[in-house]
Short mmCIF file of C-alpha atoms in Angstrom, two decimals:
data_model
loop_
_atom_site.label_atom_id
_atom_site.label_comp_id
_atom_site.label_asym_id
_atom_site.label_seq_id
_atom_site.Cartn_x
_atom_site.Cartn_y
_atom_site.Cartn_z
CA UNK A 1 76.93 126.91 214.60
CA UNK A 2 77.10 124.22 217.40
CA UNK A 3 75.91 120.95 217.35
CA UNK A 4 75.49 120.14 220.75
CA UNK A 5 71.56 119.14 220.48
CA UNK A 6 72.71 117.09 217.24
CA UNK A 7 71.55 113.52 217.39
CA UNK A 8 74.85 112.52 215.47
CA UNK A 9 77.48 111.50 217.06
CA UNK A 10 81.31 111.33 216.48
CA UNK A 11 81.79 108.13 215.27
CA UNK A 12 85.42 107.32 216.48
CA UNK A 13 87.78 105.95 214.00
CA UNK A 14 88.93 101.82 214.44
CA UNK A 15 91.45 100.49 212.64
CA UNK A 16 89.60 97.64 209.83
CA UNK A 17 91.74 95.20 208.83
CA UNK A 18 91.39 94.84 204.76
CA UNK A 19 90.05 91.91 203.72
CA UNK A 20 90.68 92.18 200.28
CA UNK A 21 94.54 92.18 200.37
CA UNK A 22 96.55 89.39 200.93
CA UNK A 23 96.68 88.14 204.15
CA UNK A 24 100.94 86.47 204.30
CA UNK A 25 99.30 83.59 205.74
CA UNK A 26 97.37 83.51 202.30
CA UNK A 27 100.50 82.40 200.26
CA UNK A 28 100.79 79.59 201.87
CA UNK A 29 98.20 78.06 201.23
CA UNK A 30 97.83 79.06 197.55
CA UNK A 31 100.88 76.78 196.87
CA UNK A 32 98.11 74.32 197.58
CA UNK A 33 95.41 74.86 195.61
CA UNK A 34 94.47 72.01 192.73
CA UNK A 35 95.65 73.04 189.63
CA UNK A 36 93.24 72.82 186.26
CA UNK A 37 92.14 69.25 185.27
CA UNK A 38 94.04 68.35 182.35
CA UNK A 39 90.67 67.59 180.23
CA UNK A 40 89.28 71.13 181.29
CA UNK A 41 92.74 72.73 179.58
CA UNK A 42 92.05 70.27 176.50
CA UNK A 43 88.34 71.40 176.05
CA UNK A 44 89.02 75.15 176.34
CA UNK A 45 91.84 75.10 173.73
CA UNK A 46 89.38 73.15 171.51
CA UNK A 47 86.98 75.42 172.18
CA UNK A 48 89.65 78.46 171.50
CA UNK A 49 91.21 77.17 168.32
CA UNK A 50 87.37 76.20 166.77
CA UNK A 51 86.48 79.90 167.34
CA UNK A 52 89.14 80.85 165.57
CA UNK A 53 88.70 78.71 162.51
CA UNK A 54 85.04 79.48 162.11
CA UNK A 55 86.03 83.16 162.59
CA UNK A 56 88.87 82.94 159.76
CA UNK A 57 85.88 81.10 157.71
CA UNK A 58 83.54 84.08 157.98
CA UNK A 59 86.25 86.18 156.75
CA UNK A 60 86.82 84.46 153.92
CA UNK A 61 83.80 83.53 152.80
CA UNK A 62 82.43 87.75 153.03
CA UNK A 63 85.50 88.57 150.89
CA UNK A 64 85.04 85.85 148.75
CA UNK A 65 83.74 86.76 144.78
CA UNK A 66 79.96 84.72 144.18
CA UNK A 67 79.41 83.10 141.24
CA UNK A 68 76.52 83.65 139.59
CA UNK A 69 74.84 79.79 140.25
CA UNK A 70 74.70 80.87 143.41
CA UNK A 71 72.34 83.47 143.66
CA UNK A 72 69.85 80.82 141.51
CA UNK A 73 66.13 80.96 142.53
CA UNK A 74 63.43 79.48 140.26
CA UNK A 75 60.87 81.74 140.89
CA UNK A 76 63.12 85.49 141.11
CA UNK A 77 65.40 84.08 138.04
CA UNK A 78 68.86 84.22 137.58
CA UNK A 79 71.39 87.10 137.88
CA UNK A 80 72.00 87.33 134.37
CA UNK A 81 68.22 87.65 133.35
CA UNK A 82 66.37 90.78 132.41
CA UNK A 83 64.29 92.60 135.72
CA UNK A 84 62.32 93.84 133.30
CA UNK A 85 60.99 90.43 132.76
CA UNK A 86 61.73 88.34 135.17
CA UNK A 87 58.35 89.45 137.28
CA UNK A 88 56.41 87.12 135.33
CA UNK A 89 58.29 84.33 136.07
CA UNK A 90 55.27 81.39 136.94
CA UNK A 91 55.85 77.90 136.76
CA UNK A 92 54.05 75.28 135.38
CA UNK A 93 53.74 71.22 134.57
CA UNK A 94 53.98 70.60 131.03
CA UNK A 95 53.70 67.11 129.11
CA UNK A 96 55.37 67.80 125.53
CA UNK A 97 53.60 66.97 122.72
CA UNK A 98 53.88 66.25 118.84
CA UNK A 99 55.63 62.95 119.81
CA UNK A 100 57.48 60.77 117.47
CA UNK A 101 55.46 57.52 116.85
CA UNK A 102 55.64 53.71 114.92
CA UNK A 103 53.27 52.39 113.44
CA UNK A 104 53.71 48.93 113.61
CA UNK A 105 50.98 47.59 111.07
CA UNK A 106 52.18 49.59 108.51
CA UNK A 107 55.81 50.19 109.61
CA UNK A 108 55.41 53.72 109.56
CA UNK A 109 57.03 56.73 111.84
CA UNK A 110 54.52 59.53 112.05
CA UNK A 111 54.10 62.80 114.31
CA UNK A 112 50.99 62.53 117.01
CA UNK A 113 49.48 66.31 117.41
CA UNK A 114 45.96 67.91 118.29
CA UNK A 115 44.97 69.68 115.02
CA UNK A 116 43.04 72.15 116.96
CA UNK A 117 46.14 73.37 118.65
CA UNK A 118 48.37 75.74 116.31
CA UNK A 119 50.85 74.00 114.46
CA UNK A 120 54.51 74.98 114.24
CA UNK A 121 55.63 72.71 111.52
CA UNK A 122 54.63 70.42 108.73
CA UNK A 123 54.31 71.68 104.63
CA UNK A 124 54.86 75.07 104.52
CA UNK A 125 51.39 77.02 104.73
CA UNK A 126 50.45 80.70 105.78
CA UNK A 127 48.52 78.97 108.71
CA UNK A 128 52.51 77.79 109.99
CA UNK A 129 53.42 80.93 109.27
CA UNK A 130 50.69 83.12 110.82
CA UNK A 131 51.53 81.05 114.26
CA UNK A 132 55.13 81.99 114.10
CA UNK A 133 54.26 85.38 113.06
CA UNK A 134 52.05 85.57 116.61
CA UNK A 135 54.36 83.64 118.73
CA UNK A 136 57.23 85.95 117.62
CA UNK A 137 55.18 89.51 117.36
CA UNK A 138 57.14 92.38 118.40
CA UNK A 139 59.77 90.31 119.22
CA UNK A 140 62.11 93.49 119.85
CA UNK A 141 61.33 95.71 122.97
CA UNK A 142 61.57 99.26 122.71
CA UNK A 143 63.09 100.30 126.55
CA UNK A 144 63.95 103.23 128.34
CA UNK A 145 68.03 105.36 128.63
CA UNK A 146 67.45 104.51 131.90
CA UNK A 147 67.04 100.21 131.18
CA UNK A 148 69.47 100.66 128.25
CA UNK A 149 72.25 101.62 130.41
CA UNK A 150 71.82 98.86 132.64
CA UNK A 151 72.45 96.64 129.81
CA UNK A 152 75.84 95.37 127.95
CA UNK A 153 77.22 98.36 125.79
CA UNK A 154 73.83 99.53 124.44
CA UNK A 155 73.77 101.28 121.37
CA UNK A 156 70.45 103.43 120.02
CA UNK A 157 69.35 102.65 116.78
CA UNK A 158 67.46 104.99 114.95
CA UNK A 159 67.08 107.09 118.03
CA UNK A 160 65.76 103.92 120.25
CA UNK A 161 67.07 101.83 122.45
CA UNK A 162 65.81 97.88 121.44
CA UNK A 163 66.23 94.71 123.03
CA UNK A 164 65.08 91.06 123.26
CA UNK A 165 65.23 88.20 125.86
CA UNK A 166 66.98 84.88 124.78
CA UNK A 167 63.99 82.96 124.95
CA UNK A 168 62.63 85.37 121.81
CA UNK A 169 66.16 84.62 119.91
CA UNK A 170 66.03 81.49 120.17
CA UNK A 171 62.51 80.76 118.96
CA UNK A 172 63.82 83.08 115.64
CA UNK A 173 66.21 80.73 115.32
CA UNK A 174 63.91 78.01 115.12
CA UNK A 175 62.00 79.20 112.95
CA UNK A 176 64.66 80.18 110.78
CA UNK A 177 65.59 76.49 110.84
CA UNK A 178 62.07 75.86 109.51
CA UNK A 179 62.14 77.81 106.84
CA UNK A 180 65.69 76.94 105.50
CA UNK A 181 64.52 73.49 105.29
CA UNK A 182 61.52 74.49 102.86
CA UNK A 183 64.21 77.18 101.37
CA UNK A 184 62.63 76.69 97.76
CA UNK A 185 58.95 77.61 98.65
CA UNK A 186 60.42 80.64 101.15
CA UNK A 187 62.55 81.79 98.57
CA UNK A 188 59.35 83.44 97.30
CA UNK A 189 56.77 83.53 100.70
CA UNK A 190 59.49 84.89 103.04
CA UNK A 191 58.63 88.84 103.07
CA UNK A 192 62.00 89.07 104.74
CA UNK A 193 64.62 87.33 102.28
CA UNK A 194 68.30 87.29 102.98
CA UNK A 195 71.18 86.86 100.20
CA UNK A 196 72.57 83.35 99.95
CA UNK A 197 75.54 84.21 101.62
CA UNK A 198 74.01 85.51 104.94
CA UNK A 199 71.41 83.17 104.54
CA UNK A 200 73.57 80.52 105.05
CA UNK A 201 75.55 81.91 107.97
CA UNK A 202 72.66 83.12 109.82
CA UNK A 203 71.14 79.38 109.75
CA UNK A 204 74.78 78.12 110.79
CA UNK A 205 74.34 80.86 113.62
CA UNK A 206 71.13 80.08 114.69
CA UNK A 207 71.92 75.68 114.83
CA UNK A 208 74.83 76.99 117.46
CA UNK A 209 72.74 79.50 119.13
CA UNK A 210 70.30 76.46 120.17
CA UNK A 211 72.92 74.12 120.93
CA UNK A 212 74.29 76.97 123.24
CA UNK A 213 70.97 77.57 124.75
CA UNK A 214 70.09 73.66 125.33
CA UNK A 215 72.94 72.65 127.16
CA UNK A 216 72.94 76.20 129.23
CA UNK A 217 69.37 75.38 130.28
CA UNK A 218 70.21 71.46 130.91
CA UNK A 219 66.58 69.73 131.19
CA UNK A 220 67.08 66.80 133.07
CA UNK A 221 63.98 65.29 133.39
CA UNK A 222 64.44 61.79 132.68
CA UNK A 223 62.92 60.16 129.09
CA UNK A 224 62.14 56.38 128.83
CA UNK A 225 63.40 54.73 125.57
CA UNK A 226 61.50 52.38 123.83
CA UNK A 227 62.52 50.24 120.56
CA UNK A 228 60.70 50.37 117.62
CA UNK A 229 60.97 48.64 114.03
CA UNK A 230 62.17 45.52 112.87
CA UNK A 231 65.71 44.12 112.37
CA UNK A 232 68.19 46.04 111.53
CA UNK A 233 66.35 49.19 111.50
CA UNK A 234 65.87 49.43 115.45
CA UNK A 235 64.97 52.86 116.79
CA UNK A 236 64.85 54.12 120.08
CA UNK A 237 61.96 56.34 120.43
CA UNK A 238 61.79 58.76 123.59
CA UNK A 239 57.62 58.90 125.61
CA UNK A 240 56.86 62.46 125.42
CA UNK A 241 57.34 63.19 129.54
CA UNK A 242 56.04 66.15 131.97
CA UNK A 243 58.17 69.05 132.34
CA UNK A 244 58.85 72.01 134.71
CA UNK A 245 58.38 75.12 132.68
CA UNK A 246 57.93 78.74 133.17
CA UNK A 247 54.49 79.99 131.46
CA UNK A 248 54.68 80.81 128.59
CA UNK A 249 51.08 82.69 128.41
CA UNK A 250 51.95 84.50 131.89
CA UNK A 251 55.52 86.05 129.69
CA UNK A 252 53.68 86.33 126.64
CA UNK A 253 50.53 88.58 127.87
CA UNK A 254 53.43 90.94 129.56
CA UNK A 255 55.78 90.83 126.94
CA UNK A 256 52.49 92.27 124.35
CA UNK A 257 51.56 94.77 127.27
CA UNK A 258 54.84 96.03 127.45
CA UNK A 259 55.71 96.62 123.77
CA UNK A 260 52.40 98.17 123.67
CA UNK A 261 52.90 100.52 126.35
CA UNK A 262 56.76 101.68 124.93
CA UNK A 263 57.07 99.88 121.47
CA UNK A 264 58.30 97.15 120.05
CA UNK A 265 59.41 95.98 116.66
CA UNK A 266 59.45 92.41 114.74
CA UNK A 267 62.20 91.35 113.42
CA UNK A 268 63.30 91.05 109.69
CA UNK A 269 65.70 88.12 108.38
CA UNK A 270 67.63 87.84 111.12
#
């Protein structure tokens, strides 16, 4: 086939001169080209050796093991605290009560309390005991294989797994405490008695267990001191102050809902 009528045309060949390669009159004057200011090489190894460092630092710090303070958050809880529970974490303001007082006409020390409110201590009486009984009911949580094997070494017991927050321990031990300082009139009330023996080192048990638990939970709201009494007999007497606490009734009403729903179990002597 020709291409005679084409409108193309042969388009001849020229020699183009590359610009992109050196030209030798190039080299000449690259010999005189400014080299880099001194500051620019100073900031760029700066910048270099600062990458480098916070680089190394990320390293590190992925690798690194966490403790478990870090991971704190007030309202999830704490790493080492039950996820069973620790949706109903809530907190509130609370002013403590039952304060130690003076009375200075009759130089006296007495308790201040609301009667109306449910008393934890004083003479021995079933109306003490029937609050502990409620504020401790079904202290022991009947929980799943499944729960019990995310736990420490679980063991069944009686073909149940059974556990119990701290915060349910410890009030036991208080209440323990109570008792073995009326031990005469609960050597006959107590429907759970323990022999002397165990008695004694379950109340030695239960004095460590709180000191464990009060300086693990530190409080550190501060308490104002005040003197009271006469010469020599000075005490210092702390104001009953407002607290950060996690509510108690918002635990509670789970904590019965929950042993209702699987089980749960109070406790005997100890």
């Amino acid at each position: 086939m020709t291409c005679a009528n084409s409108n193309y045309e042969l388009v001849k060949e020229i020699d183009v001169e590359e610009p992109f390669l050196p030209h030798p009159s190039n080299h000449r004057r690259d010999h005189h080209r400014p080299a880099l200011s001194q500051w620019m090489v100073v900031l760029i190894t700066i910048i270099l050796t600062t990458t480098i460092i916070c680089s190394l630092q990320a390293v590190y710090l992925t690798f690194q093991p966490q403790t478990l303070c870090n991971v704190d958050d007030s309202k999830k809880g704490f790493a080492t605290e039950w996820d069973v529970l620790t949706p109903t974490i809530e907190t509130e303001l609370v002013r403590y009560t039952n304060a130690f007082r003076y009375n200075a006409t009759d130089k006296t020390y007495y308790r201040e309390f609301d009667p109306k409110e449910p008393q934890y201590v004083g003479t021995p009486s079933p109306e003490i005991d029937d609050a502990w009984n409620e504020l401790l009911r079904g202290q022991y949580l009947a929980i799943t294989e499944q729960e019990a094997k995310r736990l420490e070494n679980p063991v069944p017991i009686r073909g149940y797994y059974l556990a119990e927050p701290e915060v349910m321990h410890s009030l036991h031990c208080v209440n323990a405490i109570r008792k073995a300082l009326s031990h005469e009139y609960y050597l006959t009330h107590d429907k759970h008695k323990l022999p002397e023996a165990v008695h004694q080192v379950h109340v030695e048990h239960c004095l460590d267990q709180l000191r464990q638990n009060i300086q693990c939970a530190g409080d550190l709201t501060p308490v104002p001191l005040r003197p009271f009494g006469d010469e020599p007999n000075i005490n210092l007497i702390g104001e009953p102050q407002v607290h950060t606490c996690r509510k108690w009734k918002t635990f509670r009403d789970f904590y019965t809902q929950r042993g209702d729903e699987y089980g749960m179990l109070d406790s005997g002597g100890t």
